[in-house]
PDB file of C-alpha atoms in Angstrom:
ATOM      1  CA  MET A 236    -267.717 -42.826  26.446  1.00  0.00           C
ATOM      2  CA  LYS A 237    -270.660 -43.249  28.938  1.00  0.00           C
ATOM      3  CA  ARG A 238    -270.701 -47.113  28.048  1.00  0.00           C
ATOM      4  CA  GLY A 239    -268.003 -49.383  26.737  1.00  0.00           C
ATOM      5  CA  LEU A 240    -267.370 -50.343  22.682  1.00  0.00           C
ATOM      6  CA  PHE A 241    -268.358 -53.652  21.807  1.00  0.00           C
ATOM      7  CA  VAL A 242    -266.515 -55.057  18.938  1.00  0.00           C
ATOM      8  CA  THR A 243    -267.223 -58.441  17.157  1.00  0.00           C
ATOM      9  CA  VAL A 244    -265.086 -60.306  14.719  1.00  0.00           C
ATOM     10  CA  GLU A 245    -266.449 -62.568  11.901  1.00  0.00           C
ATOM     11  CA  GLY A 246    -265.541 -64.470   9.352  1.00  0.00           C
ATOM     12  CA  THR A 247    -265.340 -68.369   7.857  1.00  0.00           C
ATOM     13  CA  ASP A 248    -262.608 -70.543   9.335  1.00  0.00           C
ATOM     14  CA  GLY A 249    -258.997 -69.750   8.434  1.00  0.00           C
ATOM     15  CA  CYS A 250    -259.820 -66.232   7.494  1.00  0.00           C
ATOM     16  CA  GLY A 251    -257.229 -64.520   9.729  1.00  0.00           C
ATOM     17  CA  LYS A 252    -259.565 -63.459  12.765  1.00  0.00           C
ATOM     18  CA  THR A 253    -257.145 -64.715  15.540  1.00  0.00           C
ATOM     19  CA  THR A 254    -254.171 -62.495  14.307  1.00  0.00           C
ATOM     20  CA  GLN A 255    -256.192 -59.493  13.676  1.00  0.00           C
ATOM     21  CA  ILE A 256    -257.973 -59.800  16.939  1.00  0.00           C
ATOM     22  CA  THR A 257    -254.456 -59.817  18.765  1.00  0.00           C
ATOM     23  CA  ASN A 258    -253.875 -56.513  17.008  1.00  0.00           C
ATOM     24  CA  ILE A 259    -257.213 -55.038  17.921  1.00  0.00           C
ATOM     25  CA  VAL A 260    -256.768 -55.868  21.732  1.00  0.00           C
ATOM     26  CA  ASP A 261    -252.982 -54.711  21.719  1.00  0.00           C
ATOM     27  CA  TYR A 262    -254.157 -51.533  19.684  1.00  0.00           C
ATOM     28  CA  LEU A 263    -256.873 -50.580  22.116  1.00  0.00           C
ATOM     29  CA  SER A 264    -255.134 -51.291  25.084  1.00  0.00           C
ATOM     30  CA  SER A 265    -252.323 -49.114  23.975  1.00  0.00           C
ATOM     31  CA  LEU A 266    -254.873 -46.251  23.937  1.00  0.00           C
ATOM     32  CA  GLY A 267    -255.970 -46.756  27.731  1.00  0.00           C
ATOM     33  CA  CYS A 268    -259.113 -48.840  26.815  1.00  0.00           C
ATOM     34  CA  ARG A 269    -259.748 -51.638  29.320  1.00  0.00           C
ATOM     35  CA  VAL A 270    -260.255 -54.466  27.040  1.00  0.00           C
ATOM     36  CA  ILE A 271    -262.404 -57.525  27.615  1.00  0.00           C
ATOM     37  CA  LEU A 272    -261.719 -60.461  25.192  1.00  0.00           C
ATOM     38  CA  THR A 273    -264.110 -63.249  24.746  1.00  0.00           C
ATOM     39  CA  ARG A 274    -265.559 -65.707  22.237  1.00  0.00           C
ATOM     40  CA  GLU A 275    -268.564 -67.615  21.080  1.00  0.00           C
ATOM     41  CA  PRO A 276    -269.442 -69.950  21.728  1.00  0.00           C
ATOM     42  CA  GLY A 277    -267.682 -69.843  25.084  1.00  0.00           C
ATOM     43  CA  GLY A 278    -266.518 -66.935  27.352  1.00  0.00           C
ATOM     44  CA  THR A 279    -267.935 -68.420  30.473  1.00  0.00           C
ATOM     45  CA  ARG A 280    -267.805 -71.749  32.559  1.00  0.00           C
ATOM     46  CA  ILE A 281    -271.201 -72.754  31.216  1.00  0.00           C
ATOM     47  CA  SER A 282    -270.592 -71.537  27.550  1.00  0.00           C
ATOM     48  CA  GLU A 283    -267.213 -73.223  27.329  1.00  0.00           C
ATOM     49  CA  ASN A 284    -268.632 -76.434  28.462  1.00  0.00           C
ATOM     50  CA  ILE A 285    -271.223 -76.192  25.813  1.00  0.00           C
ATOM     51  CA  ARG A 286    -268.812 -75.118  23.195  1.00  0.00           C
ATOM     52  CA  SER A 287    -267.030 -78.343  23.911  1.00  0.00           C
ATOM     53  CA  ILE A 288    -270.108 -80.087  23.118  1.00  0.00           C
ATOM     54  CA  ILE A 289    -270.965 -78.293  19.865  1.00  0.00           C
ATOM     55  CA  LEU A 290    -267.581 -78.573  18.220  1.00  0.00           C
ATOM     56  CA  ASP A 291    -266.861 -82.337  19.330  1.00  0.00           C
ATOM     57  CA  PRO A 292    -266.086 -83.904  16.189  1.00  0.00           C
ATOM     58  CA  ALA A 293    -267.521 -87.278  17.609  1.00  0.00           C
ATOM     59  CA  PHE A 294    -270.980 -85.968  17.729  1.00  0.00           C
ATOM     60  CA  THR A 295    -271.691 -86.193  13.928  1.00  0.00           C
ATOM     61  CA  GLU A 296    -275.339 -87.097  14.764  1.00  0.00           C
ATOM     62  CA  MET A 297    -276.058 -83.606  16.094  1.00  0.00           C
ATOM     63  CA  HIS A 298    -279.457 -82.377  14.936  1.00  0.00           C
ATOM     64  CA  SER A 299    -279.738 -78.904  13.316  1.00  0.00           C
ATOM     65  CA  ILE A 300    -282.242 -77.792  16.151  1.00  0.00           C
ATOM     66  CA  THR A 301    -280.137 -79.060  18.829  1.00  0.00           C
ATOM     67  CA  GLU A 302    -277.148 -77.318  17.455  1.00  0.00           C
ATOM     68  CA  LEU A 303    -279.053 -73.938  17.413  1.00  0.00           C
ATOM     69  CA  MET A 304    -280.381 -74.277  20.879  1.00  0.00           C
ATOM     70  CA  LEU A 305    -276.911 -74.831  22.378  1.00  0.00           C
ATOM     71  CA  TYR A 306    -275.404 -71.893  20.741  1.00  0.00           C
ATOM     72  CA  SER A 307    -278.332 -69.812  21.662  1.00  0.00           C
ATOM     73  CA  ALA A 308    -277.864 -71.029  25.349  1.00  0.00           C
ATOM     74  CA  ALA A 309    -274.123 -70.352  25.327  1.00  0.00           C
ATOM     75  CA  ARG A 310    -274.736 -67.009  23.893  1.00  0.00           C
ATOM     76  CA  ALA A 311    -277.321 -65.951  26.460  1.00  0.00           C
ATOM     77  CA  GLN A 312    -274.970 -66.757  29.381  1.00  0.00           C
ATOM     78  CA  LEU A 313    -272.104 -64.773  27.749  1.00  0.00           C
ATOM     79  CA  VAL A 314    -274.253 -61.726  27.373  1.00  0.00           C
ATOM     80  CA  GLU A 315    -275.617 -61.652  30.735  1.00  0.00           C
ATOM     81  CA  GLN A 316    -272.535 -62.725  32.686  1.00  0.00           C
ATOM     82  CA  VAL A 317    -269.874 -61.137  30.495  1.00  0.00           C
ATOM     83  CA  ILE A 318    -270.660 -58.796  27.881  1.00  0.00           C
ATOM     84  CA  ARG A 319    -273.417 -56.459  29.304  1.00  0.00           C
ATOM     85  CA  PRO A 320    -271.609 -55.986  32.697  1.00  0.00           C
ATOM     86  CA  ALA A 321    -268.422 -55.062  30.759  1.00  0.00           C
ATOM     87  CA  ILE A 322    -270.029 -52.651  28.611  1.00  0.00           C
ATOM     88  CA  ALA A 323    -272.052 -51.068  31.341  1.00  0.00           C
ATOM     89  CA  ASN A 324    -268.510 -50.660  33.213  1.00  0.00           C
ATOM     90  CA  CYS A 325    -267.295 -48.691  30.244  1.00  0.00           C
ATOM     91  CA  GLU A 326    -264.782 -51.627  29.038  1.00  0.00           C
ATOM     92  CA  THR A 327    -264.454 -52.327  25.719  1.00  0.00           C
ATOM     93  CA  VAL A 328    -265.339 -55.963  24.663  1.00  0.00           C
ATOM     94  CA  ILE A 329    -264.001 -57.679  21.664  1.00  0.00           C
ATOM     95  CA  CYS A 330    -265.994 -60.734  20.816  1.00  0.00           C
ATOM     96  CA  ASP A 331    -264.568 -63.776  18.454  1.00  0.00           C
ATOM     97  CA  ARG A 332    -268.294 -64.451  16.645  1.00  0.00           C
ATOM     98  CA  TYR A 333    -271.295 -63.343  17.679  1.00  0.00           C
ATOM     99  CA  ILE A 334    -274.772 -63.109  15.986  1.00  0.00           C
ATOM    100  CA  ASP A 335    -273.724 -62.883  12.495  1.00  0.00           C
ATOM    101  CA  SER A 336    -271.938 -66.494  12.718  1.00  0.00           C
ATOM    102  CA  PHE A 337    -275.303 -67.455  14.116  1.00  0.00           C
ATOM    103  CA  TYR A 338    -276.998 -66.309  10.940  1.00  0.00           C
ATOM    104  CA  ALA A 339    -274.244 -67.392   8.588  1.00  0.00           C
ATOM    105  CA  TYR A 340    -273.756 -70.757   9.903  1.00  0.00           C
ATOM    106  CA  GLN A 341    -277.423 -71.850  11.230  1.00  0.00           C
ATOM    107  CA  GLY A 342    -279.456 -69.792   8.760  1.00  0.00           C
ATOM    108  CA  TYR A 343    -277.501 -69.905   5.351  1.00  0.00           C
ATOM    109  CA  GLY A 344    -275.345 -72.908   6.292  1.00  0.00           C
ATOM    110  CA  ARG A 345    -277.973 -75.122   7.909  1.00  0.00           C
ATOM    111  CA  GLY A 346    -280.974 -73.669   5.997  1.00  0.00           C
ATOM    112  CA  LEU A 347    -282.842 -72.896   8.994  1.00  0.00           C
ATOM    113  CA  ASP A 348    -285.611 -70.301   8.910  1.00  0.00           C
ATOM    114  CA  MET A 349    -284.066 -66.743   9.563  1.00  0.00           C
ATOM    115  CA  GLU A 350    -287.133 -65.454  11.321  1.00  0.00           C
ATOM    116  CA  MET A 351    -287.025 -68.091  14.101  1.00  0.00           C
ATOM    117  CA  LEU A 352    -283.137 -67.557  14.432  1.00  0.00           C
ATOM    118  CA  LYS A 353    -283.862 -63.860  14.950  1.00  0.00           C
ATOM    119  CA  LYS A 354    -286.379 -64.497  17.464  1.00  0.00           C
ATOM    120  CA  ILE A 355    -284.288 -66.650  19.563  1.00  0.00           C
ATOM    121  CA  THR A 356    -281.324 -64.338  19.130  1.00  0.00           C
ATOM    122  CA  SER A 357    -283.368 -61.393  20.505  1.00  0.00           C
ATOM    123  CA  LEU A 358    -284.366 -63.492  23.530  1.00  0.00           C
ATOM    124  CA  ALA A 359    -280.497 -64.545  23.953  1.00  0.00           C
ATOM    125  CA  ILE A 360    -278.858 -61.209  23.605  1.00  0.00           C
ATOM    126  CA  ASN A 361    -281.421 -58.834  25.226  1.00  0.00           C
ATOM    127  CA  ASN A 362    -280.705 -55.897  23.026  1.00  0.00           C
ATOM    128  CA  THR A 363    -277.047 -56.150  23.242  1.00  0.00           C
ATOM    129  CA  MET A 364    -275.991 -55.405  19.680  1.00  0.00           C
ATOM    130  CA  PRO A 365    -272.257 -54.656  18.494  1.00  0.00           C
ATOM    131  CA  ASP A 366    -271.128 -50.950  17.762  1.00  0.00           C
ATOM    132  CA  ILE A 367    -269.128 -52.438  14.903  1.00  0.00           C
ATOM    133  CA  THR A 368    -268.213 -55.742  13.333  1.00  0.00           C
ATOM    134  CA  PHE A 369    -265.330 -56.794  11.166  1.00  0.00           C
ATOM    135  CA  PHE A 370    -266.130 -59.319   8.649  1.00  0.00           C
ATOM    136  CA  PHE A 371    -263.023 -60.664   7.055  1.00  0.00           C
ATOM    137  CA  ASP A 372    -263.625 -61.610   3.760  1.00  0.00           C
ATOM    138  CA  LEU A 373    -262.019 -64.710   2.557  1.00  0.00           C
ATOM    139  CA  VAL A 374    -263.316 -67.621   0.171  1.00  0.00           C
ATOM    140  CA  PRO A 375    -263.665 -70.760   2.057  1.00  0.00           C
ATOM    141  CA  GLU A 376    -261.350 -72.894  -0.241  1.00  0.00           C
ATOM    142  CA  ILE A 377    -258.512 -70.673   0.821  1.00  0.00           C
ATOM    143  CA  GLY A 378    -259.552 -70.391   4.714  1.00  0.00           C
ATOM    144  CA  LEU A 379    -259.918 -74.242   5.164  1.00  0.00           C
ATOM    145  CA  ARG A 380    -256.808 -75.032   3.561  1.00  0.00           C
ATOM    146  CA  ARG A 381    -254.986 -72.647   5.936  1.00  0.00           C
ATOM    147  CA  ARG A 382    -256.979 -74.052   8.829  1.00  0.00           C
ATOM    148  CA  MET A 383    -256.187 -77.653   8.018  1.00  0.00           C
ATOM    149  CA  ASN A 384    -252.695 -77.045   7.410  1.00  0.00           C
ATOM    150  CA  ALA A 385    -252.697 -75.743  11.382  1.00  0.00           C
ATOM    151  CA  ALA A 386    -254.565 -78.437  13.316  1.00  0.00           C
ATOM    152  CA  ASN A 387    -257.327 -81.029  12.930  1.00  0.00           C
ATOM    153  CA  GLY A 388    -260.535 -79.883  12.015  1.00  0.00           C
ATOM    154  CA  ASP A 389    -263.581 -79.657  14.618  1.00  0.00           C
ATOM    155  CA  ARG A 390    -267.157 -80.700  13.743  1.00  0.00           C
ATOM    156  CA  ILE A 391    -268.173 -77.571  12.059  1.00  0.00           C
ATOM    157  CA  GLU A 392    -264.723 -77.263  10.003  1.00  0.00           C
ATOM    158  CA  ASN A 393    -265.191 -80.790   8.722  1.00  0.00           C
ATOM    159  CA  GLU A 394    -268.448 -80.132   7.266  1.00  0.00           C
ATOM    160  CA  GLN A 395    -268.701 -80.545   3.317  1.00  0.00           C
ATOM    161  CA  MET A 396    -267.116 -77.517   1.286  1.00  0.00           C
ATOM    162  CA  GLU A 397    -270.601 -76.710  -0.228  1.00  0.00           C
ATOM    163  CA  PHE A 398    -271.589 -75.886   3.430  1.00  0.00           C
ATOM    164  CA  HIS A 399    -269.007 -73.634   3.924  1.00  0.00           C
ATOM    165  CA  ARG A 400    -269.724 -71.873   0.580  1.00  0.00           C
ATOM    166  CA  ARG A 401    -273.370 -71.273   1.814  1.00  0.00           C
ATOM    167  CA  VAL A 402    -271.832 -69.897   5.059  1.00  0.00           C
ATOM    168  CA  TYR A 403    -269.569 -67.588   2.982  1.00  0.00           C
ATOM    169  CA  HIS A 404    -272.364 -66.229   0.864  1.00  0.00           C
ATOM    170  CA  GLY A 405    -274.378 -65.844   4.120  1.00  0.00           C
ATOM    171  CA  TYR A 406    -271.652 -63.583   5.586  1.00  0.00           C
ATOM    172  CA  ARG A 407    -271.506 -61.402   2.376  1.00  0.00           C
ATOM    173  CA  GLN A 408    -275.360 -60.939   2.277  1.00  0.00           C
ATOM    174  CA  LEU A 409    -275.274 -59.967   5.980  1.00  0.00           C
ATOM    175  CA  ALA A 410    -272.663 -57.383   5.215  1.00  0.00           C
ATOM    176  CA  LYS A 411    -274.628 -56.093   2.519  1.00  0.00           C
ATOM    177  CA  GLU A 412    -277.758 -55.698   4.431  1.00  0.00           C
ATOM    178  CA  ASN A 413    -275.931 -54.029   7.345  1.00  0.00           C
ATOM    179  CA  PRO A 414    -273.098 -51.735   6.106  1.00  0.00           C
ATOM    180  CA  GLU A 415    -273.274 -49.408   8.840  1.00  0.00           C
ATOM    181  CA  ARG A 416    -272.306 -51.945  11.540  1.00  0.00           C
ATOM    182  CA  ILE A 417    -270.291 -54.648   9.596  1.00  0.00           C
ATOM    183  CA  LYS A 418    -267.421 -53.384   7.898  1.00  0.00           C
ATOM    184  CA  THR A 419    -265.951 -55.695   5.132  1.00  0.00           C
ATOM    185  CA  ILE A 420    -262.234 -56.138   5.117  1.00  0.00           C
ATOM    186  CA  ASP A 421    -260.608 -57.935   2.159  1.00  0.00           C
ATOM    187  CA  ALA A 422    -258.649 -60.644   4.171  1.00  0.00           C
ATOM    188  CA  SER A 423    -256.855 -62.132   1.030  1.00  0.00           C
ATOM    189  CA  ARG A 424    -254.169 -59.401   1.379  1.00  0.00           C
ATOM    190  CA  SER A 425    -251.117 -59.395   3.768  1.00  0.00           C
ATOM    191  CA  VAL A 426    -251.394 -59.174   7.519  1.00  0.00           C
ATOM    192  CA  ASP A 427    -250.080 -55.571   7.678  1.00  0.00           C
ATOM    193  CA  GLU A 428    -252.653 -54.442   4.895  1.00  0.00           C
ATOM    194  CA  VAL A 429    -255.537 -55.966   6.345  1.00  0.00           C
ATOM    195  CA  TRP A 430    -254.609 -54.495   9.747  1.00  0.00           C
ATOM    196  CA  GLU A 431    -254.244 -50.981   8.322  1.00  0.00           C
ATOM    197  CA  ASP A 432    -258.153 -51.001   7.310  1.00  0.00           C
ATOM    198  CA  VAL A 433    -259.021 -52.576  10.733  1.00  0.00           C
ATOM    199  CA  ARG A 434    -257.403 -49.823  12.649  1.00  0.00           C
ATOM    200  CA  ARG A 435    -258.672 -47.082  10.309  1.00  0.00           C
ATOM    201  CA  GLN A 436    -262.282 -48.557  11.112  1.00  0.00           C
ATOM    202  CA  LEU A 437    -261.597 -48.679  14.866  1.00  0.00           C
ATOM    203  CA  ASP A 438    -260.324 -45.076  14.795  1.00  0.00           C
ATOM    204  CA  MET A 439    -263.555 -43.922  13.156  1.00  0.00           C
ATOM    205  CA  ALA A 440    -265.607 -45.839  15.684  1.00  0.00           C
ATOM    206  CA  LEU A 441    -263.698 -44.049  18.411  1.00  0.00           C
ATOM    207  CA  GLY A 442    -264.414 -40.956  16.746  1.00  0.00           C
ATOM    208  CA  PHE A 443    -260.614 -40.275  15.807  1.00  0.00           C
ATOM    209  CA  VAL A 444    -259.105 -38.875  12.622  1.00  0.00           C
ATOM    210  CA  ARG A 445    -256.148 -40.273  11.383  1.00  0.00           C
ATOM    211  CA  GLU A 446    -253.677 -38.326   9.227  1.00  0.00           C
ATOM    212  CA  VAL A 447    -253.307 -39.621   5.743  1.00  0.00           C
TER     213      VAL A 447
END
């Protein structure tokens, strides 16, 4: 490839992203890809500090516009410092959340104007779009139960269930509108079954044809 592959991973909290990201990184590394793993918000010194503010459960008074600006600032820094240089260097970038999270959480979840979000996003990402996005489809009632059993919730996880339902609906709508890029994976199944679907999609993105 003349440039690296850019893969993003999306879904509501507790959908199993972390496990599958590990599988993706291990698999692509085994194929000889140079893999850069990062996350949103985060991935740089500045962005990680912004992340700590966004997710701190103590900041319950945070205004939705403040939140969207913080997310966008963290994203802009990550794109320019990590993602674009890595792709240009023919490295494969795996990002845990990206623009679809922004649209799902801030657009559908918070009810902010989508056109405004798209304009801000365009400025932040500088035309840096994923080649393939995995949406791990799991209803929030199940996902959040998994998540809460594992750890105390952050500021976003602690939102009311109706908020998470709106986010989930947003993800499904985004996947419906962008089927070529966003691959919907049924995350209610076993880890192995989910991974089989993910690996098949990765192979197609890399131009492989797997034997049935």
